[in-house]
Coordinates of C-alpha atoms in Angstrom, one line a residue:
Chain A
M103 CA 117.2 84.2 65.1
N104 CA 114.1 81.9 65.6
T105 CA 113.6 78.6 64.6
P106 CA 110.8 77.8 62.3
L107 CA 108.6 76.3 65.1
E108 CA 109.1 79.5 66.8
D109 CA 108.1 81.4 63.9
Q110 CA 105.1 79.3 63.4
V111 CA 104.0 80.0 67.2
H112 CA 104.8 83.9 66.5
D113 CA 102.5 83.6 63.3
A114 CA 99.8 81.5 65.2
L115 CA 99.6 84.0 68.1
H116 CA 99.3 87.0 66.0
R117 CA 96.7 85.4 63.3
R118 CA 94.6 84.8 66.5
V119 CA 94.4 87.8 68.0
D120 CA 95.3 90.5 65.2
P121 CA 91.8 90.7 64.1
I122 CA 90.4 91.4 67.6
Q123 CA 89.7 95.0 68.0
H124 CA 87.9 94.9 71.5
A125 CA 88.0 97.6 73.8
P126 CA 85.4 96.5 76.3
L127 CA 85.8 98.2 79.5
T128 CA 85.2 101.9 80.2
V129 CA 86.8 104.1 82.9
T130 CA 83.8 103.5 85.2
D131 CA 84.0 99.9 85.0
V132 CA 87.8 100.3 86.1
R133 CA 86.8 102.5 89.0
H134 CA 84.3 100.1 90.2
R135 CA 86.9 97.2 90.3
A136 CA 89.3 99.7 92.0
R137 CA 87.0 100.5 94.8
R138 CA 86.5 96.6 95.2
I139 CA 90.2 96.1 95.4
Q140 CA 90.6 99.1 98.0
R141 CA 87.7 97.5 100.2
R142 CA 89.4 94.0 100.0
R143 CA 92.9 95.9 101.3
A144 CA 90.9 97.5 103.9
A145 CA 89.5 94.5 105.1
V146 CA 92.8 92.5 105.1
A147 CA 94.5 95.6 107.4
G148 CA 91.5 95.4 109.5
G149 CA 91.9 91.8 110.3
A150 CA 95.8 92.6 111.0
V151 CA 94.5 95.3 113.5
A152 CA 92.0 92.7 115.1
A153 CA 94.6 90.2 115.5
V154 CA 96.7 92.7 117.4
L155 CA 93.9 93.6 119.6
A156 CA 93.3 90.2 120.5
I157 CA 96.7 89.5 122.0
A158 CA 96.2 92.7 124.2
I159 CA 93.7 91.1 126.3
P160 CA 95.5 90.0 129.4
V161 CA 96.6 86.1 129.0
G162 CA 94.7 84.8 132.1
L163 CA 92.3 83.3 130.2
S164 CA 89.9 80.8 131.8
A165 CA 88.9 77.4 129.9
T166 CA 86.3 79.5 128.3
G167 CA 88.4 81.0 125.6
T168 CA 85.9 82.3 123.3
N169 CA 83.9 83.9 125.6
Q170 CA 86.5 85.7 127.1
R171 CA 87.7 87.1 123.7
S172 CA 84.0 88.2 122.8
D173 CA 84.2 91.7 124.2
V174 CA 86.9 92.5 121.6
P175 CA 85.0 94.3 118.7
P176 CA 85.6 92.6 115.6
A177 CA 87.6 94.9 113.0
T178 CA 85.7 93.8 110.2
Q179 CA 82.3 91.6 109.5
S180 CA 83.1 88.0 110.0
P181 CA 81.1 85.3 108.2
S182 CA 81.4 83.0 111.2
P183 CA 78.4 82.6 113.4
T184 CA 78.7 83.8 116.9
P185 CA 78.7 80.8 119.2
S186 CA 75.6 80.8 121.4
P187 CA 76.6 79.9 124.9
S188 CA 75.8 76.2 125.9
P189 CA 76.3 74.1 128.7
A190 CA 79.8 73.3 129.4
P191 CA 80.2 69.7 128.5
E192 CA 81.0 67.2 131.0
V193 CA 84.6 66.3 131.6
T194 CA 86.2 63.6 133.1
S195 CA 89.5 63.2 134.6
G196 CA 92.2 60.1 135.0
T197 CA 93.3 57.5 132.4
I198 CA 90.7 56.1 129.8
E199 CA 91.4 52.7 128.3
V200 CA 90.7 52.6 124.6
D201 CA 89.8 49.2 123.6
P202 CA 88.5 48.9 120.0
E203 CA 87.1 45.4 120.6
S204 CA 85.2 46.2 123.6
A205 CA 84.2 49.8 122.9
E206 CA 80.6 50.7 121.7
V207 CA 80.2 50.6 118.1
V208 CA 78.2 53.5 116.2
E209 CA 77.6 53.4 112.4
Q210 CA 77.6 57.0 111.9
T211 CA 80.4 59.2 111.5
P212 CA 80.6 62.5 113.4
V213 CA 83.2 64.1 110.8
P214 CA 83.7 63.4 107.2
L215 CA 86.1 60.3 106.6
L216 CA 88.3 59.5 103.7
D217 CA 88.6 55.6 102.7
V218 CA 91.9 55.7 101.5
D219 CA 91.6 52.5 99.1
G220 CA 88.3 53.5 97.8
P221 CA 89.0 56.1 97.3
T222 CA 85.8 57.6 98.9
L223 CA 84.6 60.3 101.2
I224 CA 82.3 59.2 103.8
T225 CA 80.0 62.0 105.3
P226 CA 77.0 62.0 107.8
D227 CA 75.0 62.3 104.3
G228 CA 76.5 59.7 102.5
T229 CA 79.6 58.4 100.4
L230 CA 81.1 60.0 97.3
D231 CA 83.5 58.5 94.9
L232 CA 86.6 60.3 94.7
P233 CA 88.9 60.4 91.5
A234 CA 92.2 59.6 93.7
A235 CA 93.2 59.2 97.3
Y236 CA 93.4 62.6 99.2
D237 CA 95.4 63.3 102.5
T238 CA 92.8 66.1 103.0
L239 CA 89.8 67.2 101.4
T240 CA 87.1 69.8 102.3
P241 CA 84.0 71.8 100.6
Y242 CA 85.4 74.8 98.5
L243 CA 83.1 76.9 96.3
D244 CA 80.8 74.5 94.4
G245 CA 83.4 71.8 95.1
W246 CA 86.1 70.7 96.8
A247 CA 89.7 71.6 97.7
G248 CA 92.2 68.6 98.6
V249 CA 95.7 67.7 98.8
A250 CA 96.7 64.6 96.8
R251 CA 100.0 62.6 97.1
Y252 CA 101.7 61.4 93.8
D253 CA 104.9 59.1 93.6
E254 CA 105.2 59.1 89.6
P255 CA 108.2 59.9 87.6
D256 CA 107.2 63.3 86.2
K257 CA 105.1 64.2 89.6
S258 CA 105.9 63.4 93.1
G259 CA 104.9 64.8 96.3
A260 CA 101.7 66.7 97.8
F261 CA 99.6 68.7 95.1
I262 CA 96.5 71.0 95.9
E263 CA 93.8 70.2 93.6
F264 CA 90.2 71.7 93.1
L265 CA 87.3 69.2 92.2
G266 CA 84.3 70.5 90.8
E267 CA 80.7 69.8 92.1
D268 CA 81.0 66.3 90.2
L269 CA 84.1 65.5 92.1
R270 CA 86.2 65.5 89.0
V271 CA 89.6 67.4 89.2
D272 CA 89.1 71.0 87.6
D273 CA 92.8 71.8 87.9
G274 CA 96.0 69.6 87.5
G275 CA 97.1 71.3 90.7
V276 CA 100.3 72.8 92.0
P277 CA 103.0 71.6 94.9
T278 CA 101.6 72.5 98.3
G279 CA 102.8 72.0 101.8
G280 CA 99.1 71.4 103.1
L281 CA 95.7 72.6 103.5
V282 CA 94.1 73.6 107.0
E283 CA 90.7 74.8 107.9
S284 CA 89.5 77.4 110.7
P285 CA 87.5 75.9 113.6
D286 CA 84.3 77.3 112.1
G287 CA 85.1 76.4 108.7
A288 CA 84.6 80.1 107.5
R289 CA 88.3 80.0 106.3
I290 CA 90.7 77.3 104.6
A291 CA 94.4 78.2 103.8
W292 CA 96.8 76.3 101.4
S293 CA 100.2 76.8 100.5
E294 CA 101.4 76.7 96.6
Y295 CA 104.5 76.7 94.7
D296 CA 104.8 78.7 91.9
G297 CA 108.0 77.8 90.4
T298 CA 110.0 80.5 92.0
R299 CA 108.4 81.1 95.5
W300 CA 105.7 79.9 97.9
R301 CA 102.2 81.3 98.4
V302 CA 99.8 80.9 101.1
M303 CA 96.2 81.6 100.4
V304 CA 93.5 82.3 102.8
A305 CA 90.3 81.9 101.3
D306 CA 86.6 81.8 101.9
P307 CA 85.2 78.3 101.2
A308 CA 81.8 79.8 100.5
G309 CA 83.3 82.5 98.0
G310 CA 82.0 85.5 99.4
T311 CA 85.2 87.2 99.5
E312 CA 88.3 86.7 97.2
P313 CA 91.1 84.8 98.9
V314 CA 94.0 86.7 100.4
E315 CA 97.6 85.8 99.2
T316 CA 100.8 86.0 101.1
T317 CA 104.0 86.0 99.1
F318 CA 107.3 84.5 100.6
A319 CA 110.7 85.1 99.5
P320 CA 112.0 83.0 96.6
T321 CA 113.1 79.4 97.6
A322 CA 113.4 76.0 96.0
E323 CA 110.3 73.7 96.0
E324 CA 112.1 71.5 98.5
E325 CA 111.8 74.3 101.2
P326 CA 108.1 74.1 101.6
V327 CA 105.8 76.5 103.6
I328 CA 103.5 74.1 105.4
P329 CA 100.2 76.0 106.9
V330 CA 99.8 74.5 110.6
G331 CA 96.6 76.2 111.6
F332 CA 94.8 79.6 112.0
V333 CA 95.6 82.2 114.7
S334 CA 92.7 84.5 113.9
D335 CA 89.7 85.0 111.6
D336 CA 92.0 85.5 108.7
A337 CA 95.4 84.7 109.5
V338 CA 97.1 81.6 109.4
A339 CA 100.6 80.3 111.0
V340 CA 103.0 78.3 108.9
R341 CA 106.2 76.5 109.1
A342 CA 108.7 77.5 106.5
M343 CA 111.4 75.0 106.0
Y344 CA 114.3 77.0 105.0
N345 CA 117.5 75.4 104.5
I346 CA 115.8 72.1 105.1
G347 CA 115.9 71.5 109.0
D348 CA 116.0 75.1 110.1
P349 CA 112.4 75.8 110.1
K350 CA 110.7 79.5 110.8
T351 CA 107.4 80.0 111.9
F352 CA 105.5 82.8 110.1
V353 CA 101.9 84.3 110.3
A354 CA 100.4 84.7 106.7
S355 CA 97.2 87.3 106.4
G356 CA 98.3 88.9 103.2
G357 CA 101.1 90.8 101.8
Q358 CA 104.0 89.8 103.4
P359 CA 104.5 87.2 106.1
V360 CA 105.3 88.0 109.8
E361 CA 107.8 86.0 111.5
V362 CA 107.1 84.7 115.2
P363 CA 109.8 83.8 117.4
G364 CA 110.3 81.3 120.3
L365 CA 109.5 77.8 118.3
L366 CA 112.0 75.6 116.6
Q367 CA 109.2 73.9 114.8
A368 CA 105.6 75.3 114.8
D369 CA 103.0 72.1 114.6
T370 CA 99.7 73.5 115.7
A371 CA 97.8 76.7 116.4
S372 CA 94.7 78.2 117.7
S373 CA 92.7 81.2 116.3
T374 CA 90.8 81.9 119.4
L375 CA 93.5 81.9 121.8
G376 CA 95.8 83.5 118.9
V377 CA 98.6 81.4 119.7
V378 CA 101.1 79.0 117.7
A379 CA 102.1 75.5 119.5
G380 CA 105.3 73.3 118.5
I381 CA 108.6 72.4 119.6
T382 CA 110.8 75.0 121.8
E383 CA 113.7 72.6 122.6
F384 CA 115.6 69.3 121.7
R385 CA 117.2 68.1 124.8
P386 CA 119.4 65.0 125.0
D387 CA 116.7 63.0 126.9
A388 CA 113.4 65.1 125.6
T389 CA 111.7 67.2 123.0
C390 CA 109.9 69.9 124.7
S391 CA 107.0 71.8 123.3
G392 CA 105.3 75.3 124.1
V393 CA 102.9 77.6 123.0
V394 CA 103.8 81.2 122.0
D395 CA 101.7 84.2 121.1
A396 CA 101.4 84.6 117.3
A397 CA 101.3 88.5 117.4
A398 CA 103.3 89.4 120.7
G399 CA 106.5 89.2 119.1
G400 CA 108.5 88.2 122.4
G401 CA 108.8 84.5 121.4
R402 CA 108.5 83.6 125.3
P403 CA 106.3 80.5 125.4
A404 CA 103.1 80.9 127.9
W405 CA 104.0 77.4 129.0
T406 CA 106.1 74.3 127.8
T407 CA 106.0 70.7 128.5
C408 CA 108.7 68.0 128.0
D409 CA 106.1 65.2 128.3
H410 CA 104.1 65.7 125.3
R411 CA 104.2 66.8 121.6
L412 CA 101.4 69.3 121.1
G413 CA 98.4 68.6 118.7
P414 CA 95.3 70.0 117.6
F415 CA 93.6 72.7 119.7
S416 CA 89.5 72.1 120.3
A417 CA 87.4 74.9 118.5
T418 CA 87.0 77.3 121.2
G419 CA 90.8 77.1 122.1
T420 CA 89.8 75.3 125.6
Y421 CA 92.1 72.2 125.1
V422 CA 95.0 70.9 123.5
V423 CA 96.2 67.5 122.6
G424 CA 99.3 65.9 123.7
T425 CA 101.0 63.0 122.4
L426 CA 104.1 61.1 123.4
P427 CA 107.1 63.0 122.0
E428 CA 109.1 60.2 120.5
A429 CA 106.2 58.1 119.2
E430 CA 107.3 56.6 116.0
S431 CA 104.6 54.3 114.9
G432 CA 101.7 55.9 116.7
S433 CA 101.5 57.4 120.2
R434 CA 100.2 55.0 123.0
D435 CA 98.2 57.5 124.5
I436 CA 96.5 61.1 123.9
T437 CA 96.4 63.5 126.9
V438 CA 94.1 66.3 126.8
L439 CA 95.6 69.3 128.0
D440 CA 94.5 72.6 129.4
A441 CA 95.5 75.1 126.4
T442 CA 95.8 78.0 128.6
T443 CA 98.1 76.2 131.3
G444 CA 99.3 73.0 130.0
E445 CA 97.9 70.9 132.9
E446 CA 96.6 67.4 132.0
V447 CA 93.0 67.0 132.1
L448 CA 92.7 63.5 130.9
T449 CA 94.3 60.9 129.0
F450 CA 93.3 58.1 126.8
E451 CA 95.4 55.0 126.4
A452 CA 95.4 52.6 123.6
A453 CA 94.8 49.0 124.6
L454 CA 96.9 47.1 122.3
P455 CA 97.4 43.4 122.2
R456 CA 100.4 42.1 123.6
R457 CA 103.6 42.4 121.3
T458 CA 101.4 44.5 119.0
V459 CA 103.0 47.7 117.6
G460 CA 100.4 50.6 117.0
G461 CA 99.0 53.7 118.5
F462 CA 97.0 56.9 117.9
W463 CA 97.8 58.8 114.6
T464 CA 98.7 62.2 115.0
Q465 CA 96.1 63.3 112.3
M466 CA 92.8 63.8 114.1
T467 CA 90.0 66.1 114.5
W468 CA 87.9 67.6 117.4
V469 CA 84.3 67.4 117.6
G470 CA 83.6 70.8 119.3
D471 CA 85.2 70.6 122.6
E472 CA 83.4 67.4 123.4
A473 CA 85.5 64.8 121.6
L474 CA 88.3 63.7 119.3
V475 CA 88.2 61.3 116.2
V476 CA 91.4 59.5 115.9
R477 CA 92.8 56.7 114.0
L478 CA 94.1 54.1 116.0
A479 CA 96.6 51.5 114.5
S480 CA 96.8 48.1 115.8
G481 CA 99.2 45.9 114.2
E482 CA 98.3 46.2 110.4
D483 CA 94.7 47.1 111.3
Y484 CA 93.2 50.5 111.7
V485 CA 90.1 51.5 113.4
M486 CA 88.6 55.0 113.7
M487 CA 87.4 55.8 117.4
R488 CA 85.4 58.6 119.0
L489 CA 86.7 59.7 122.4
G490 CA 84.6 61.8 124.5
L491 CA 86.0 63.8 127.2
D492 CA 83.4 62.6 129.3
G493 CA 85.1 59.3 129.2
S494 CA 83.0 57.8 126.4
V495 CA 84.7 55.7 124.0
Q496 CA 83.3 54.6 120.5
R497 CA 84.3 52.7 117.7
I498 CA 83.0 54.2 114.6
G499 CA 81.8 50.9 112.8
I500 CA 82.3 51.8 108.9
E501 CA 84.0 49.2 107.0
S502 CA 86.7 50.3 104.7
A503 CA 87.4 49.2 100.9
G504 CA 90.9 47.9 101.8
V505 CA 93.7 47.5 104.3
S506 CA 94.7 51.0 104.5
G507 CA 91.8 51.7 106.2
L508 CA 90.1 55.2 107.2
K509 CA 91.2 58.7 108.4
V510 CA 89.6 62.1 109.1
A511 CA 89.1 64.3 106.0
M512 CA 89.9 67.3 107.6
P513 CA 92.2 67.2 110.6
S514 CA 91.9 69.9 113.2
Chain B
M977 CA 110.9 97.8 81.2
T978 CA 111.3 98.3 84.8
T979 CA 108.5 100.4 86.4
T980 CA 109.7 103.3 88.7
L981 CA 107.5 103.7 91.9
V982 CA 107.9 107.0 93.8
D983 CA 105.8 108.0 96.9
M984 CA 104.0 111.1 95.7
G985 CA 102.0 111.4 99.0
S986 CA 98.9 109.3 99.8
Q987 CA 96.4 112.2 100.0
D988 CA 95.1 114.6 97.3
R989 CA 95.5 117.8 98.8
R990 CA 95.2 120.0 95.6
G991 CA 91.9 120.5 94.0
G992 CA 91.7 119.3 90.4
R993 CA 94.1 116.6 90.8
N994 CA 91.9 114.0 90.7
S995 CA 90.2 115.2 87.3
H996 CA 93.8 115.3 86.0
K997 CA 94.3 111.6 87.0
D998 CA 91.2 110.5 85.4
A999 CA 91.7 112.2 82.2
D1000 CA 95.1 111.2 81.9
F1001 CA 94.1 107.5 83.0
S1002 CA 91.3 107.9 80.4
A1003 CA 93.4 108.6 77.5
Y1004 CA 95.8 105.8 78.5
M1005 CA 93.1 103.3 78.4
A1006 CA 91.6 104.7 75.3
A1007 CA 94.9 104.2 73.3
R1008 CA 96.0 101.2 74.7
Q1009 CA 93.2 98.9 75.6
P1010 CA 92.7 97.0 72.3
A1011 CA 96.4 95.8 72.0
L1012 CA 96.3 94.7 76.0
Y1013 CA 93.4 93.1 75.3
R1014 CA 94.9 91.1 72.9
T1015 CA 97.6 89.9 75.4
A1016 CA 94.9 89.5 78.1
Y1017 CA 93.1 86.9 75.3
L1018 CA 96.1 85.0 74.7
L1019 CA 97.0 84.5 78.3
A1020 CA 93.4 83.7 79.6
G1021 CA 92.0 82.1 76.5
D1022 CA 88.7 83.1 76.3
H1023 CA 87.1 86.7 76.1
A1024 CA 85.1 86.8 79.5
S1025 CA 88.4 85.9 81.1
A1026 CA 90.5 88.5 79.2
E1027 CA 88.3 91.0 80.1
D1028 CA 88.3 90.1 83.8
L1029 CA 92.2 90.0 83.7
L1030 CA 92.4 93.3 82.1
Q1031 CA 90.1 94.9 84.2
N1032 CA 91.7 93.8 87.3
A1033 CA 94.7 95.1 85.9
F1034 CA 93.7 98.4 84.8
A1035 CA 92.1 98.9 88.5
K1036 CA 95.5 98.3 90.2
L1037 CA 97.2 100.5 87.5
Y1038 CA 94.3 103.2 88.5
L1039 CA 95.2 102.9 92.2
S1040 CA 98.8 103.2 91.4
W1041 CA 98.4 106.0 88.6
D1042 CA 100.1 108.8 91.0
K1043 CA 102.9 106.7 91.8
I1044 CA 104.2 105.7 88.5
R1045 CA 106.6 108.2 87.3
D1046 CA 107.8 106.7 84.0
H1047 CA 104.6 106.6 81.9
G1048 CA 106.7 104.5 79.3
A1049 CA 106.4 101.6 81.8
L1050 CA 102.6 101.7 82.1
D1051 CA 102.1 99.0 79.7
G1052 CA 105.0 96.6 81.4
Y1053 CA 103.2 97.2 84.7
V1054 CA 99.7 95.8 83.3
R1055 CA 101.1 93.0 81.7
R1056 CA 102.9 92.3 84.8
V1057 CA 99.8 92.2 86.9
M1058 CA 97.6 90.2 84.3
V1059 CA 100.5 87.5 83.9
N1060 CA 100.7 87.3 87.6
E1061 CA 96.7 87.1 88.1
N1062 CA 96.5 84.4 85.4
N1063 CA 99.3 82.3 87.1
S1064 CA 97.5 82.3 90.2
L1065 CA 95.9 78.9 90.9
W1066 CA 93.1 80.7 93.2
R1067 CA 92.1 82.6 90.2
R1068 CA 91.5 79.9 88.1
A1069 CA 89.2 78.3 90.6
W1070 CA 87.6 81.4 91.3
K1071 CA 87.0 82.1 87.5
R1072 CA 85.7 78.7 86.9
R1073 CA 82.9 79.4 89.5
E1074 CA 82.2 82.6 88.5
H1075 CA 81.7 81.8 84.7
S1076 CA 81.0 78.2 85.0
T1077 CA 77.5 78.5 84.1
D1078 CA 77.3 81.9 81.9
T1079 CA 80.3 81.6 79.6
M1080 CA 79.5 81.4 75.9
P1081 CA 81.4 79.0 73.7
E1082 CA 84.5 80.9 72.2
T1083 CA 84.3 81.6 68.6
G1084 CA 87.5 83.3 68.7
A1085 CA 88.9 84.8 65.6
H1086 CA 88.5 83.4 62.3
D1087 CA 92.0 82.2 60.8
T1088 CA 91.0 83.8 57.1
Y1089 CA 94.6 83.0 55.6
D1090 CA 95.4 79.9 57.9
D1091 CA 96.0 76.4 56.6
G1092 CA 94.9 75.1 59.7
M1093 CA 98.2 75.0 61.4
G1094 CA 97.5 78.3 63.1
G1095 CA 94.6 77.0 64.9
A1096 CA 96.3 73.6 65.8
L1097 CA 99.1 75.6 67.3
W1098 CA 97.1 77.8 69.3
S1099 CA 95.1 74.5 70.7
Y1100 CA 98.4 73.3 71.8
V1101 CA 99.4 76.8 73.5
Q1102 CA 96.2 76.7 75.3
T1103 CA 97.3 73.5 77.0
L1104 CA 100.3 74.4 78.2
P1105 CA 100.8 75.3 82.1
P1106 CA 100.1 79.1 82.7
K1107 CA 103.8 80.0 83.3
Q1108 CA 105.1 78.5 80.2
R1109 CA 102.2 79.9 78.3
A1110 CA 102.9 83.4 79.8
V1111 CA 106.6 82.9 78.3
I1112 CA 105.3 82.0 74.9
V1113 CA 103.0 84.7 74.7
L1114 CA 105.6 87.5 76.0
R1115 CA 108.1 86.0 73.8
Y1116 CA 106.7 85.4 70.6
Y1117 CA 103.5 87.7 70.6
E1118 CA 105.1 90.8 72.5
Q1119 CA 108.6 90.2 71.2
L1120 CA 110.2 90.7 74.7
S1121 CA 113.7 89.7 75.5
E1122 CA 114.2 87.1 78.1
A1123 CA 115.7 89.6 80.2
E1124 CA 112.3 91.4 79.9
I1125 CA 110.4 88.5 80.3
A1126 CA 112.0 87.7 83.5
D1127 CA 111.4 91.2 84.8
V1128 CA 107.7 90.8 84.2
L1129 CA 107.4 87.6 85.7
G1130 CA 109.8 88.2 88.7
I1131 CA 111.9 85.2 87.9
S1132 CA 115.7 84.5 86.5
A1133 CA 116.4 84.9 82.9
G1134 CA 117.9 81.2 83.0
T1135 CA 114.3 80.1 84.4
V1136 CA 112.7 82.1 81.5
K1137 CA 114.9 80.1 79.0
S1138 CA 114.2 76.8 80.6
Q1139 CA 110.5 77.6 80.7
A1140 CA 110.3 78.5 77.2
S1141 CA 112.5 75.5 76.1
R1142 CA 110.1 73.3 78.0
A1143 CA 106.7 74.9 76.2
L1144 CA 108.6 74.5 72.8
A1145 CA 109.4 71.0 73.6
G1146 CA 105.9 70.2 74.5
L1147 CA 104.2 72.1 71.5
R1148 CA 106.9 69.9 69.1
A1149 CA 105.7 66.7 70.9
R1150 CA 101.9 67.4 70.4
A1151 CA 102.0 69.0 67.1
P1152 CA 101.0 67.4 64.0
Q1153 CA 103.8 65.7 61.5
S1154 CA 104.4 69.0 59.5
L1155 CA 106.1 70.6 62.6
N1156 CA 108.4 67.4 63.0
P1157 CA 111.7 68.8 63.3
R1158 CA 112.7 66.8 60.5
E1159 CA 110.4 68.1 58.1
S1160 CA 110.4 71.6 59.5
G1161 CA 113.7 72.1 59.9
D1162 CA 113.4 72.6 63.6
A1163 CA 115.9 70.2 64.8
S1164 CA 117.2 72.2 67.8

């Protein structure tokens, strides 16, 4: 038996729509839409085939990952531009000291930055006021997609939000495990919790194609699915935190997720190499990391290291960042590793004043294959640095609005 | 409410089967479109979005037509697709982009015998989160049971109950005084 309010809701809904006698659709309209859906499904299936083809190429890749893969015919037309051959950037070796005090100062940022206390978005073209502080923010459709973090009685944790062109939040948002972008910017991916299960969306920021959804088995919101990076043009690697502390790695490219064995915890991925990297072993004296193929299924790492925790891959998959495995308040150094062998190329070491706690944040971004933009903590101060693989060290001299400093808007 | 799917083979090897399919599908659409459009409108809140939701659901039904043996379950299938699509965050973002400049203001249906309360309640229903709103529409418009709603939404009956309870509490909190539990007798 209904309560009076339930009866009123029933009546209100019927009054609203009972006079509506619309039948606006024809069978032709429906057939057209059906064909669009079929084309999209075929494209997704083609993308999966492309990912499998890519890993069939022998893994003896040199440092020119993209060119090595260029003879694999794409299964579908990709909106991403084909990288034109360009001279290899100069790369030095050894250890480079990073001292913000003595570094050259540049006034422009090579990548978008977030001013946490502003909150503002700082781009090479100008500064935009934001409605809230965001962990990550990237262009999407006519506006932006971002991850905001809340700590309120009725709303806490990370939420994916969509902002309009005017930078106002269009949607209240839903819980998310994070937002990542493909190296060429042609796709973004995020996870969202719908009250029952986690879903991963892979979307074209330009809106050329409809987003593709991967649905996970029902779990609690507290067992998030965290995107870690793209493993092909359209597929993203994620870390699913099942049972809290027993994470599993999956590839999401539409439909059902595909498990990737071999990692205890996925941290990063490369779309050019088609690999996922993360922790492979916890030892009493070390935490070891490795790189596994995203599609081969064997789970055997191509290489491992117990000297570094692995961070973002460079855009072409030539390099991968290594940080100190046990760093708590920032990694004292950043080592650039050869992504196909794990060999050390060069190391950037933070020059911190004596008795000062700090180091490099693991949230950083690549500028092509040439440089990294990183946030360096030194005591209670934060500075943004551009570290060139040619050995150049520059401080990005943009002032922040408050003590929280700046950070990269979209980590690699 | 349960849709029975059987594999009828993916290829059409017999002549005329497509025309039968189109005739059957066309007859179903003609018979059910107005009613399902009303549900789409309640879920989406405006005519452009309702049309988009229904077109998408009909298209998916068309693609699965040969696999659905229980034709009594067709409405349930369409409802399920519409609700899931409408709950999808990306679709809402997509919709805003597609319709941000060409959507005419909604005039909706005129409440000819309404004292204003129906319009007010409808306004409140439109502010509910998509999942709660779906529960309200399926429960109080479609008159589905909690178990049937659970089947459509792919959630447990307990979750349906809690979503409905939260939605009603929200409506009660925002509704005008005349819906106050003490005045309306809705103290539960």
